[in-house]
């Protein structure tokens, strides 16, 4: 699976920031057409983002566009301008049902067919940011084959629940965890909430580590200064990689002797531990920590 340790948002109407974003060492860049763009500037933002897709070099960075919600009057025009420029993926905000993901997917299929692009070449990422979305997660996680990841939209969710945000984040803990649980259950990636205060690196570190511990594989960021710390945190540590490699090597040897369970440095190793070690190696490879 593609590494998305950090997804950097940049307003879709701001070519200066898009150019800057395309030069960052970041896994994914997302040009936003939704909440950072005023109603009067939607058309300009679509055109600017499409131009950026057509003219800038993003190299290995994933090129995403966040469209407006399917239930808004803007989504159709967003796709009509953006899809011809062939982004790598679309982030669909305020998803609450399978229908909205399937609708976007059908629009994409039309462009893929018309242009002779490979089927499935444009992926979908669903933003989960309302109480209804949390309650309906299981209904839309398998809605469409293009769906690759769930992103947790904490600020809109807080508004939907009517709760005040706290540094501890207890008010959203259940929902934040539910997103990880559903992503894992349906083979999707889980990408954590933004930290709006881009000058507070301590807060960013604490929040990123919380997300990592909950099981998130990456985080949305809103400023270039947030990228390095976040991507570092979502890489497995050198010790984790070494330990995982030791476990996998030892397992191969023991299995050759018919032992499915054994002790290593005072701890039991069985298939469950091996599977987790494999996940660490997969993440290290995806993040370029090892080859
Ligand atoms: N992507 C690319 N470049 C960015 C950036 C971003 N998200 N945020 C800031 N920059 C650039 C600025 O343009 C500036 O470049 P310059 O030195 O060449 O002029 C430099 O980084 C420093 O920026 P800074 O002055 O610290 O911030 P700012 O006041 O220009 O912008 C925000 C602050 C919050 C408006 C900006 O970070 C931003 O637009 N973030 C993304 C917002 C967004 O897309 N929200 C929707 C999804 S949640
Ligand atoms: Mg939102």
XYZ file of C-alpha atoms and ligand atoms in Angstrom:
340
model
C 0.000 0.000 0.000
C 1.174 3.527 -0.785
C 2.749 5.416 2.115
C 0.717 8.414 3.304
C 2.582 9.428 6.444
C 1.657 13.044 5.779
C -0.904 14.618 3.467
C -0.156 18.331 3.037
C -3.183 20.515 2.288
C -2.768 23.631 0.280
C -5.541 26.002 -0.815
C -6.450 25.112 -4.403
C -6.518 28.778 -5.494
C -2.968 29.592 -4.382
C -0.407 28.695 -7.053
C 2.472 29.961 -4.906
C 1.613 27.500 -2.128
C 0.907 24.668 -4.571
C 4.342 25.145 -6.135
C 5.872 25.148 -2.658
C 3.904 22.037 -1.684
C 5.096 20.219 -4.810
C 8.687 20.792 -3.661
C 8.288 19.471 -0.098
C 9.567 16.075 0.985
C 6.062 14.797 1.624
C 4.163 11.659 0.648
C 0.981 13.383 -0.536
C -0.116 16.872 -1.512
C -3.805 17.780 -1.493
C -5.121 20.861 -3.255
C -8.251 21.962 -1.460
C -11.413 23.163 -3.177
C -13.599 22.873 -0.073
C -13.391 24.756 3.196
C -10.327 26.912 2.487
C -12.011 28.344 -0.627
C -14.813 30.899 -0.538
C -17.915 30.374 -2.688
C -16.874 33.216 -5.018
C -13.476 31.672 -5.643
C -14.457 28.042 -6.309
C -14.136 28.397 -10.079
C -10.715 30.040 -9.827
C -9.544 27.340 -7.391
C -10.668 24.542 -9.746
C -8.822 26.111 -12.670
C -5.683 26.833 -10.641
C -5.570 23.277 -9.277
C -6.151 21.753 -12.710
C -3.383 23.934 -14.138
C -1.041 22.847 -11.357
C -1.807 19.186 -12.065
C -1.163 19.699 -15.761
C 1.999 21.775 -15.506
C 3.902 21.108 -12.247
C 6.209 18.202 -11.556
C 5.225 16.405 -8.369
C 7.631 13.492 -8.937
C 6.730 10.677 -6.543
C 4.408 12.825 -4.419
C 0.800 11.753 -4.593
C -1.393 14.452 -6.219
C -4.737 14.680 -4.449
C -7.618 17.131 -4.745
C -10.256 17.621 -2.066
C -13.523 18.380 -3.820
C -16.602 19.882 -2.201
C -19.116 17.530 -0.563
C -21.136 15.448 -3.019
C -24.312 16.873 -1.465
C -23.163 20.475 -2.230
C -23.846 22.328 -5.506
C -20.102 22.404 -6.324
C -18.929 18.793 -6.509
C -20.045 18.164 -10.063
C -18.194 21.210 -11.440
C -15.149 20.375 -9.293
C -14.855 16.965 -10.943
C -15.573 18.312 -14.425
C -12.558 20.643 -14.192
C -10.201 18.469 -12.124
C -10.610 14.991 -13.622
C -9.354 15.863 -17.133
C -6.038 16.824 -15.457
C -5.806 13.290 -14.023
C -5.086 13.633 -10.289
C -3.875 10.524 -8.427
C -6.810 10.676 -6.065
C -9.837 12.577 -4.808
C -10.541 13.298 -1.162
C -14.309 13.323 -0.653
C -15.273 15.365 2.408
C -18.320 14.896 4.640
C -18.976 11.353 3.415
C -21.932 9.804 5.215
C -23.089 7.079 2.854
C -21.959 4.605 0.213
C -23.924 6.499 -2.429
C -21.726 9.594 -2.422
C -18.513 7.587 -2.883
C -20.123 5.516 -5.636
C -21.297 8.678 -7.392
C -17.762 10.118 -7.466
C -16.400 6.764 -8.581
C -18.827 6.646 -11.519
C -17.758 10.122 -12.648
C -14.134 8.999 -12.512
C -14.922 5.834 -14.499
C -16.400 7.947 -17.288
C -13.177 9.950 -17.625
C -11.042 6.830 -17.411
C -13.072 5.166 -20.179
C -13.165 8.254 -22.418
C -9.430 8.897 -22.131
C -8.285 5.300 -22.208
C -6.751 5.647 -18.734
C -6.151 2.513 -16.719
C -9.296 1.558 -14.772
C -8.853 2.387 -11.100
C -6.009 4.828 -11.800
C -7.646 7.497 -9.620
C -8.258 6.494 -6.005
C -10.718 7.768 -3.414
C -10.121 8.861 0.155
C -13.132 9.478 2.413
C -13.136 12.194 5.035
C -15.031 11.167 8.154
C -16.238 14.222 9.982
C -19.767 13.907 11.331
C -21.570 11.836 13.925
C -23.612 10.218 11.155
C -20.451 9.253 9.290
C -19.059 7.532 12.382
C -22.309 5.650 12.933
C -22.464 4.585 9.252
C -18.776 3.659 8.798
C -19.375 -0.039 8.234
C -21.924 0.756 5.517
C -19.556 2.645 3.257
C -16.057 1.283 3.932
C -16.658 -1.406 1.285
C -18.697 0.916 -0.973
C -16.186 1.163 -3.788
C -12.992 -0.500 -4.939
C -11.270 2.848 -5.383
C -11.472 3.616 -1.671
C -8.004 3.453 -0.116
C -8.101 5.476 3.081
C -10.234 7.169 5.712
C -9.176 10.579 6.962
C -10.405 11.807 10.310
C -11.902 15.308 10.156
C -11.763 16.326 13.793
C -12.802 19.967 13.566
C -16.019 19.381 11.639
C -16.798 16.382 13.832
C -16.407 18.515 16.963
C -18.876 20.971 15.457
C -21.244 18.130 14.556
C -21.115 16.839 18.142
C -21.201 20.309 19.681
C -18.130 19.610 21.840
C -15.257 21.904 22.723
C -11.802 20.729 21.673
C -9.334 20.037 24.504
C -5.582 19.305 24.306
C -6.251 15.740 25.553
C -8.850 15.145 22.857
C -10.984 12.883 25.077
C -14.126 14.381 23.529
C -13.302 12.743 20.158
C -11.441 9.651 21.350
C -14.181 7.159 20.582
C -14.693 8.501 17.062
C -10.951 8.807 16.389
C -10.543 5.188 17.387
C -13.605 4.019 15.441
C -12.041 5.345 12.236
C -8.904 3.222 12.799
C -10.958 0.157 13.681
C -13.067 0.389 10.521
C -10.095 1.150 8.315
C -8.334 -1.978 9.599
C -11.471 -4.085 9.242
C -11.860 -3.111 5.575
C -8.183 -3.044 4.547
C -7.991 0.758 4.333
C -5.442 3.236 5.644
C -6.333 5.555 8.511
C -5.042 9.140 8.362
C -5.303 11.243 11.496
C -6.598 14.746 12.279
C -4.882 18.040 11.547
C -3.163 20.211 14.166
C -4.327 23.728 13.284
C -1.674 25.423 15.471
C 1.271 25.063 13.095
C 3.691 26.914 15.355
C 3.308 24.536 18.296
C 5.701 21.675 17.550
C 5.303 20.136 21.010
C 1.570 19.848 20.533
C 2.126 18.394 17.047
C 4.462 15.753 18.438
C 2.104 14.725 21.256
C -0.856 14.616 18.896
C 1.001 12.638 16.215
C 2.185 10.084 18.784
C -1.363 9.721 20.128
C -2.556 8.991 16.608
C 0.248 6.501 16.018
C -0.596 4.669 19.252
C -4.258 4.480 18.238
C -3.198 2.788 14.997
C -3.164 5.627 12.471
C -0.668 5.329 9.597
C -0.373 9.015 8.804
C -1.622 12.500 9.511
C -3.065 15.448 7.629
C -0.889 18.568 7.860
C -1.583 22.167 6.909
C 1.859 23.777 6.904
C 5.253 22.731 5.498
C 6.789 23.121 8.989
C 4.701 20.160 10.186
C 5.864 17.645 7.584
C 9.232 16.389 8.840
C 8.176 15.711 12.411
C 4.998 13.940 11.349
C 6.652 11.751 8.704
C 9.397 10.819 11.155
C 6.884 9.796 13.804
C 4.918 7.631 11.373
C 8.062 5.766 10.330
C 8.873 2.726 12.462
C 11.961 3.389 14.630
C 15.296 1.721 13.874
C 14.866 -0.463 16.964
C 11.377 -1.538 15.864
C 12.700 -2.461 12.418
C 15.655 -4.400 13.865
C 13.444 -6.235 16.369
C 10.954 -7.092 13.630
C 13.708 -8.439 11.393
C 15.103 -10.572 14.264
C 11.643 -11.999 14.925
C 11.046 -12.834 11.255
C 14.467 -14.495 10.895
C 14.006 -16.505 14.084
C 10.528 -17.562 13.001
C 11.791 -18.934 9.701
C 14.390 -21.027 11.571
C 11.946 -22.324 14.155
C 9.267 -23.176 11.612
C 11.874 -25.179 9.691
C 12.187 -27.286 12.861
C 8.426 -27.576 13.221
C 8.056 -25.029 16.069
C 5.212 -22.532 15.642
C 5.872 -20.913 19.000
C 9.120 -20.173 20.762
C 10.745 -17.799 23.265
C 12.918 -14.877 22.250
C 14.563 -12.611 24.832
C 12.091 -13.820 27.437
C 9.019 -13.199 25.269
C 6.730 -15.559 23.412
C 6.751 -15.373 19.614
C 3.910 -16.934 17.628
C 2.150 -16.152 14.362
C 0.323 -13.093 15.766
C 3.636 -11.503 16.793
C 5.105 -12.425 13.401
C 2.225 -10.752 11.569
C 2.803 -7.560 13.500
C 6.541 -7.727 12.725
C 5.629 -8.061 9.035
C 3.499 -4.908 9.300
C 6.471 -3.000 10.761
C 8.677 -4.075 7.838
C 5.951 -3.169 5.319
C 5.657 0.317 6.850
C 9.436 0.756 6.924
C 9.624 -0.169 3.233
C 6.701 2.062 2.255
C 8.278 5.003 4.104
C 11.688 4.394 2.509
C 13.338 3.565 5.872
C 14.619 0.286 4.392
C 14.690 -1.100 0.874
N 1.328 24.571 1.461
C 2.360 25.137 0.790
N 3.019 26.222 1.203
C 2.624 26.765 2.361
C 1.566 26.231 3.123
C 0.908 25.084 2.622
N -0.116 24.526 3.303
N 1.410 26.967 4.236
C 2.331 27.936 4.177
N 3.057 27.829 3.049
C 4.168 28.705 2.612
C 3.743 30.153 2.583
O 3.210 30.498 1.338
C 5.060 30.852 2.860
O 5.803 30.855 1.660
P 6.810 32.084 1.323
O 7.794 32.138 2.435
O 7.412 31.699 -0.001
O 5.933 33.298 1.244
C 5.769 29.923 3.811
O 5.188 28.613 3.583
C 5.572 30.282 5.267
O 4.200 30.380 5.547
P 3.667 31.180 6.816
O 3.911 32.656 6.634
O 4.218 30.557 8.048
O 2.127 30.862 6.800
P 0.978 31.713 6.068
O 0.496 32.777 7.000
O 1.402 32.112 4.707
O -0.163 30.608 5.928
C -1.941 29.184 6.530
C -0.799 30.045 7.052
C -2.574 28.449 7.677
C -2.984 30.097 5.852
C -1.347 28.176 5.503
O -0.426 27.372 6.185
C -2.328 27.364 4.715
O -2.894 27.841 3.754
N -2.523 26.069 5.089
C -3.377 25.160 4.394
C -4.832 25.521 4.611
C -5.751 24.517 3.982
O -5.559 24.067 2.885
N -6.828 24.165 4.714
C -7.788 23.210 4.265
C -7.548 21.825 4.771
S -7.599 21.672 6.517
Mg -13.782 19.326 7.142
